[in-house]
Amino acid sequence: VLAKGNETLLKTASTTGSCCTGWCTEAISSDFLSVADIAKGVQWHVLDNELTKFIGLGDESSSPALGSIDFAVVMEENSIYRVYESGQAVSGASGKFTLDDKFQIIVRGGRIHYLRNLKTIFVSDVDIAWPLYATVGVSSNPALKPGIPLFASFDWVDSSGGHIDSKEAKIRP
């Protein structure tokens, strides 16, 4: 994933833009969220419904498999989103999304909150293992080509861990 303006925040896991079968990690943040009393997390605007991807918070050593990400939202090709925790879909925490919807995964009061267009989708009761790194993964797909935009924007929110100044995130060439 390229982050326009501040490429130092992202460590790229796939430098070729082509990847394995299954989930491919496109980026893991080099900075992280640590314990604090302020609301913080990641937010992004949906740009497409053509690639299945996940955006999550978890351990730095998380593998590309969705099952290894602690807290995630999967954006499916059919315009369905699903909240996942520890690799499992959360019952009742899914719905339809439209282009330019804003999603957030935020830590508030020691709990993970998932939001769509600033409305709560789900509040987790799973304990958080700090620190949390942002991870972006894309499902292997023949249409997956370098330079395909993944998000209209992708940013840290109220975090001391960093900020992505991106207005555009793309699969790395």
PDB file of C-alpha atoms in Angstrom:
ATOM      1  CA  VAL A   1       0.000   0.000   0.000  1.00  0.00           C
ATOM      2  CA  LEU A   2       1.284   3.418  -0.815  1.00  0.00           C
ATOM      3  CA  ALA A   3       0.387   6.262   1.470  1.00  0.00           C
ATOM      4  CA  LYS A   4       0.688   9.521  -0.410  1.00  0.00           C
ATOM      5  CA  GLY A   5       2.628  12.136   1.532  1.00  0.00           C
ATOM      6  CA  ASN A   6       4.026  10.004   4.361  1.00  0.00           C
ATOM      7  CA  GLU A   7       5.325   6.645   3.199  1.00  0.00           C
ATOM      8  CA  THR A   8       7.428   6.143   6.344  1.00  0.00           C
ATOM      9  CA  LEU A   9       4.431   5.084   8.440  1.00  0.00           C
ATOM     10  CA  LEU A  10       3.772   1.942   6.430  1.00  0.00           C
ATOM     11  CA  LYS A  11       5.920  -1.153   6.262  1.00  0.00           C
ATOM     12  CA  THR A  12       5.093  -2.974   3.054  1.00  0.00           C
ATOM     13  CA  ALA A  13       4.692  -6.715   3.219  1.00  0.00           C
ATOM     14  CA  SER A  14       4.134  -7.223  -0.503  1.00  0.00           C
ATOM     15  CA  THR A  15       6.482  -5.170  -2.638  1.00  0.00           C
ATOM     16  CA  THR A  16       5.457  -6.717  -5.940  1.00  0.00           C
ATOM     17  CA  GLY A  17       1.713  -6.142  -5.799  1.00  0.00           C
ATOM     18  CA  SER A  18       1.155  -9.794  -6.666  1.00  0.00           C
ATOM     19  CA  CYS A  19       0.631 -12.159  -3.828  1.00  0.00           C
ATOM     20  CA  CYS A  20      -0.134 -15.526  -2.470  1.00  0.00           C
ATOM     21  CA  THR A  21      -3.387 -17.374  -2.532  1.00  0.00           C
ATOM     22  CA  GLY A  22      -5.773 -16.382   0.220  1.00  0.00           C
ATOM     23  CA  TRP A  23      -5.097 -13.173   2.156  1.00  0.00           C
ATOM     24  CA  CYS A  24      -2.123 -10.997   1.270  1.00  0.00           C
ATOM     25  CA  THR A  25      -0.853  -8.387   3.684  1.00  0.00           C
ATOM     26  CA  GLU A  26      -0.398  -5.146   1.818  1.00  0.00           C
ATOM     27  CA  ALA A  27       0.739  -2.996   4.733  1.00  0.00           C
ATOM     28  CA  ILE A  28       1.418  -3.023   8.451  1.00  0.00           C
ATOM     29  CA  SER A  29       1.902   0.290  10.235  1.00  0.00           C
ATOM     30  CA  SER A  30       5.389   1.012  11.525  1.00  0.00           C
ATOM     31  CA  ASP A  31       3.882   3.004  14.393  1.00  0.00           C
ATOM     32  CA  PHE A  32       1.341   1.645  16.824  1.00  0.00           C
ATOM     33  CA  LEU A  33      -1.380   2.479  19.292  1.00  0.00           C
ATOM     34  CA  SER A  34      -0.368   2.073  22.923  1.00  0.00           C
ATOM     35  CA  VAL A  35      -2.362   2.211  26.134  1.00  0.00           C
ATOM     36  CA  ALA A  36      -3.788   5.657  26.888  1.00  0.00           C
ATOM     37  CA  ASP A  37      -7.022   7.268  28.034  1.00  0.00           C
ATOM     38  CA  ILE A  38      -7.823   8.977  24.736  1.00  0.00           C
ATOM     39  CA  ALA A  39      -9.983   7.671  21.884  1.00  0.00           C
ATOM     40  CA  LYS A  40      -7.768   6.467  19.063  1.00  0.00           C
ATOM     41  CA  GLY A  41      -7.776   4.105  16.125  1.00  0.00           C
ATOM     42  CA  VAL A  42      -7.985   4.023  12.343  1.00  0.00           C
ATOM     43  CA  GLN A  43     -10.507   5.344   9.864  1.00  0.00           C
ATOM     44  CA  TRP A  44     -10.954   4.970   6.129  1.00  0.00           C
ATOM     45  CA  HIS A  45     -13.328   5.938   3.343  1.00  0.00           C
ATOM     46  CA  VAL A  46     -14.573   3.202   1.020  1.00  0.00           C
ATOM     47  CA  LEU A  47     -13.444   3.734  -2.569  1.00  0.00           C
ATOM     48  CA  ASP A  48     -14.471   0.503  -4.275  1.00  0.00           C
ATOM     49  CA  ASN A  49     -16.462  -2.680  -3.976  1.00  0.00           C
ATOM     50  CA  GLU A  50     -14.401  -4.684  -6.465  1.00  0.00           C
ATOM     51  CA  LEU A  51     -11.758  -6.173  -4.162  1.00  0.00           C
ATOM     52  CA  THR A  52     -12.296  -8.005  -0.877  1.00  0.00           C
ATOM     53  CA  LYS A  53     -10.039  -6.485   1.769  1.00  0.00           C
ATOM     54  CA  PHE A  54      -9.693  -6.226   5.513  1.00  0.00           C
ATOM     55  CA  ILE A  55      -8.569  -3.403   7.717  1.00  0.00           C
ATOM     56  CA  GLY A  56      -7.634  -4.338  11.233  1.00  0.00           C
ATOM     57  CA  LEU A  57      -5.785  -3.710  14.455  1.00  0.00           C
ATOM     58  CA  GLY A  58      -3.587  -6.367  15.962  1.00  0.00           C
ATOM     59  CA  ASP A  59      -0.171  -7.647  16.869  1.00  0.00           C
ATOM     60  CA  GLU A  60       2.818  -6.563  14.744  1.00  0.00           C
ATOM     61  CA  SER A  61       3.616 -10.169  13.934  1.00  0.00           C
ATOM     62  CA  SER A  62       0.150 -10.798  12.482  1.00  0.00           C
ATOM     63  CA  SER A  63       0.313 -12.924   9.369  1.00  0.00           C
ATOM     64  CA  PRO A  64      -1.671 -12.107   6.239  1.00  0.00           C
ATOM     65  CA  ALA A  65      -4.363 -14.558   7.326  1.00  0.00           C
ATOM     66  CA  LEU A  66      -7.500 -12.868   8.591  1.00  0.00           C
ATOM     67  CA  GLY A  67      -7.515 -15.375  11.464  1.00  0.00           C
ATOM     68  CA  SER A  68      -4.443 -13.746  12.992  1.00  0.00           C
ATOM     69  CA  ILE A  69      -5.851 -10.197  13.177  1.00  0.00           C
ATOM     70  CA  ASP A  70      -7.401  -9.325  16.546  1.00  0.00           C
ATOM     71  CA  PHE A  71      -9.969  -6.745  15.382  1.00  0.00           C
ATOM     72  CA  ALA A  72     -10.977  -6.216  11.751  1.00  0.00           C
ATOM     73  CA  VAL A  73     -13.601  -5.124   9.271  1.00  0.00           C
ATOM     74  CA  VAL A  74     -13.819  -7.104   6.030  1.00  0.00           C
ATOM     75  CA  MET A  75     -15.102  -5.210   3.003  1.00  0.00           C
ATOM     76  CA  GLU A  76     -16.434  -7.778   0.521  1.00  0.00           C
ATOM     77  CA  GLU A  77     -16.771  -7.459  -3.261  1.00  0.00           C
ATOM     78  CA  ASN A  78     -20.565  -7.625  -2.929  1.00  0.00           C
ATOM     79  CA  SER A  79     -20.708  -4.406  -0.824  1.00  0.00           C
ATOM     80  CA  ILE A  80     -21.141  -6.319   2.443  1.00  0.00           C
ATOM     81  CA  TYR A  81     -19.000  -5.473   5.476  1.00  0.00           C
ATOM     82  CA  ARG A  82     -18.418  -7.877   8.360  1.00  0.00           C
ATOM     83  CA  VAL A  83     -16.745  -7.346  11.737  1.00  0.00           C
ATOM     84  CA  TYR A  84     -14.207 -10.047  12.606  1.00  0.00           C
ATOM     85  CA  GLU A  85     -12.479 -10.732  15.903  1.00  0.00           C
ATOM     86  CA  SER A  86      -9.689 -13.304  16.180  1.00  0.00           C
ATOM     87  CA  GLY A  87     -10.573 -14.618  12.737  1.00  0.00           C
ATOM     88  CA  GLN A  88     -14.267 -15.174  13.402  1.00  0.00           C
ATOM     89  CA  ALA A  89     -17.163 -13.162  11.988  1.00  0.00           C
ATOM     90  CA  VAL A  90     -19.110 -11.471  14.789  1.00  0.00           C
ATOM     91  CA  SER A  91     -22.790 -12.439  14.634  1.00  0.00           C
ATOM     92  CA  GLY A  92     -25.050  -9.483  13.882  1.00  0.00           C
ATOM     93  CA  ALA A  93     -22.150  -7.120  13.108  1.00  0.00           C
ATOM     94  CA  SER A  94     -22.485  -6.877   9.324  1.00  0.00           C
ATOM     95  CA  GLY A  95     -24.388  -4.920   6.705  1.00  0.00           C
ATOM     96  CA  LYS A  96     -24.259  -3.199   3.339  1.00  0.00           C
ATOM     97  CA  PHE A  97     -21.791  -0.417   2.589  1.00  0.00           C
ATOM     98  CA  THR A  98     -21.768   2.182  -0.146  1.00  0.00           C
ATOM     99  CA  LEU A  99     -18.906   4.009  -1.798  1.00  0.00           C
ATOM    100  CA  ASP A 100     -17.479   6.816   0.346  1.00  0.00           C
ATOM    101  CA  ASP A 101     -18.836   5.360   3.610  1.00  0.00           C
ATOM    102  CA  LYS A 102     -16.485   6.147   6.498  1.00  0.00           C
ATOM    103  CA  PHE A 103     -15.471   3.261   8.780  1.00  0.00           C
ATOM    104  CA  GLN A 104     -13.542   3.445  12.038  1.00  0.00           C
ATOM    105  CA  ILE A 105     -12.039   0.984  14.471  1.00  0.00           C
ATOM    106  CA  ILE A 106     -11.567   3.009  17.655  1.00  0.00           C
ATOM    107  CA  VAL A 107     -10.345   2.248  21.182  1.00  0.00           C
ATOM    108  CA  ARG A 108     -12.565   3.994  23.747  1.00  0.00           C
ATOM    109  CA  GLY A 109     -12.636   3.237  27.449  1.00  0.00           C
ATOM    110  CA  GLY A 110     -10.448   0.174  26.967  1.00  0.00           C
ATOM    111  CA  ARG A 111     -12.818  -1.401  24.399  1.00  0.00           C
ATOM    112  CA  ILE A 112     -12.775  -1.641  20.606  1.00  0.00           C
ATOM    113  CA  HIS A 113     -15.641   0.204  18.903  1.00  0.00           C
ATOM    114  CA  TYR A 114     -16.496  -0.390  15.241  1.00  0.00           C
ATOM    115  CA  LEU A 115     -18.271   2.495  13.487  1.00  0.00           C
ATOM    116  CA  ARG A 116     -19.794   3.136  10.062  1.00  0.00           C
ATOM    117  CA  ASN A 117     -20.520   6.770   9.199  1.00  0.00           C
ATOM    118  CA  LEU A 118     -19.947   7.664  12.881  1.00  0.00           C
ATOM    119  CA  LYS A 119     -22.630   5.218  14.092  1.00  0.00           C
ATOM    120  CA  THR A 120     -21.645   2.269  16.255  1.00  0.00           C
ATOM    121  CA  ILE A 121     -21.846  -1.133  14.552  1.00  0.00           C
ATOM    122  CA  PHE A 122     -20.454  -3.158  17.444  1.00  0.00           C
ATOM    123  CA  VAL A 123     -18.564  -2.772  20.739  1.00  0.00           C
ATOM    124  CA  SER A 124     -16.162  -5.595  21.552  1.00  0.00           C
ATOM    125  CA  ASP A 125     -15.807  -7.283  24.919  1.00  0.00           C
ATOM    126  CA  VAL A 126     -12.497  -8.903  23.933  1.00  0.00           C
ATOM    127  CA  ASP A 127      -9.476  -7.796  25.984  1.00  0.00           C
ATOM    128  CA  ILE A 128      -6.930  -5.733  24.053  1.00  0.00           C
ATOM    129  CA  ALA A 129      -3.334  -6.952  23.844  1.00  0.00           C
ATOM    130  CA  TRP A 130      -1.172  -3.822  23.411  1.00  0.00           C
ATOM    131  CA  PRO A 131       0.377  -2.448  21.278  1.00  0.00           C
ATOM    132  CA  LEU A 132      -1.967  -2.468  18.279  1.00  0.00           C
ATOM    133  CA  TYR A 133      -0.687  -2.087  14.720  1.00  0.00           C
ATOM    134  CA  ALA A 134      -2.883  -1.230  11.742  1.00  0.00           C
ATOM    135  CA  THR A 135      -2.921  -3.950   9.076  1.00  0.00           C
ATOM    136  CA  VAL A 136      -4.407  -3.924   5.587  1.00  0.00           C
ATOM    137  CA  GLY A 137      -4.938  -7.168   3.686  1.00  0.00           C
ATOM    138  CA  VAL A 138      -6.389  -7.968   0.282  1.00  0.00           C
ATOM    139  CA  SER A 139      -7.871 -11.249  -0.878  1.00  0.00           C
ATOM    140  CA  SER A 140      -6.001 -12.793  -3.784  1.00  0.00           C
ATOM    141  CA  ASN A 141      -7.822 -11.969  -6.987  1.00  0.00           C
ATOM    142  CA  PRO A 142      -6.859 -11.965 -10.683  1.00  0.00           C
ATOM    143  CA  ALA A 143      -7.926  -8.290 -10.793  1.00  0.00           C
ATOM    144  CA  LEU A 144      -5.338  -7.432  -8.114  1.00  0.00           C
ATOM    145  CA  LYS A 145      -2.845  -5.211  -9.939  1.00  0.00           C
ATOM    146  CA  PRO A 146      -0.276  -2.685  -8.712  1.00  0.00           C
ATOM    147  CA  GLY A 147      -1.631   0.839  -8.446  1.00  0.00           C
ATOM    148  CA  ILE A 148      -5.256  -0.101  -7.725  1.00  0.00           C
ATOM    149  CA  PRO A 149      -6.616   2.356  -5.133  1.00  0.00           C
ATOM    150  CA  LEU A 150      -7.846   0.611  -1.977  1.00  0.00           C
ATOM    151  CA  PHE A 151      -9.264   3.588  -0.057  1.00  0.00           C
ATOM    152  CA  ALA A 152     -10.160   7.207  -0.681  1.00  0.00           C
ATOM    153  CA  SER A 153      -8.365   7.962   2.616  1.00  0.00           C
ATOM    154  CA  PHE A 154      -6.821   5.987   5.473  1.00  0.00           C
ATOM    155  CA  ASP A 155      -5.828   7.744   8.691  1.00  0.00           C
ATOM    156  CA  TRP A 156      -4.939   7.313  12.323  1.00  0.00           C
ATOM    157  CA  VAL A 157      -7.540   8.982  14.550  1.00  0.00           C
ATOM    158  CA  ASP A 158      -6.551  10.810  17.755  1.00  0.00           C
ATOM    159  CA  SER A 159      -3.547   8.589  18.222  1.00  0.00           C
ATOM    160  CA  SER A 160      -0.166   9.230  19.738  1.00  0.00           C
ATOM    161  CA  GLY A 161       1.163   6.394  17.566  1.00  0.00           C
ATOM    162  CA  GLY A 162       1.240   8.265  14.290  1.00  0.00           C
ATOM    163  CA  HIS A 163      -0.768   9.676  11.436  1.00  0.00           C
ATOM    164  CA  ILE A 164      -1.049   8.642   7.822  1.00  0.00           C
ATOM    165  CA  ASP A 165      -1.278  11.816   5.764  1.00  0.00           C
ATOM    166  CA  SER A 166      -2.718   9.795   2.915  1.00  0.00           C
ATOM    167  CA  LYS A 167      -5.520  10.920   0.704  1.00  0.00           C
ATOM    168  CA  GLU A 168      -4.935   7.824  -1.372  1.00  0.00           C
ATOM    169  CA  ALA A 169      -3.780   4.285  -0.603  1.00  0.00           C
ATOM    170  CA  LYS A 170      -2.795   2.000  -3.470  1.00  0.00           C
ATOM    171  CA  ILE A 171      -1.386  -1.438  -4.008  1.00  0.00           C
ATOM    172  CA  ARG A 172       2.344  -0.929  -4.290  1.00  0.00           C
ATOM    173  CA  PRO A 173       3.909  -1.310  -7.764  1.00  0.00           C
TER     174      PRO A 173
END
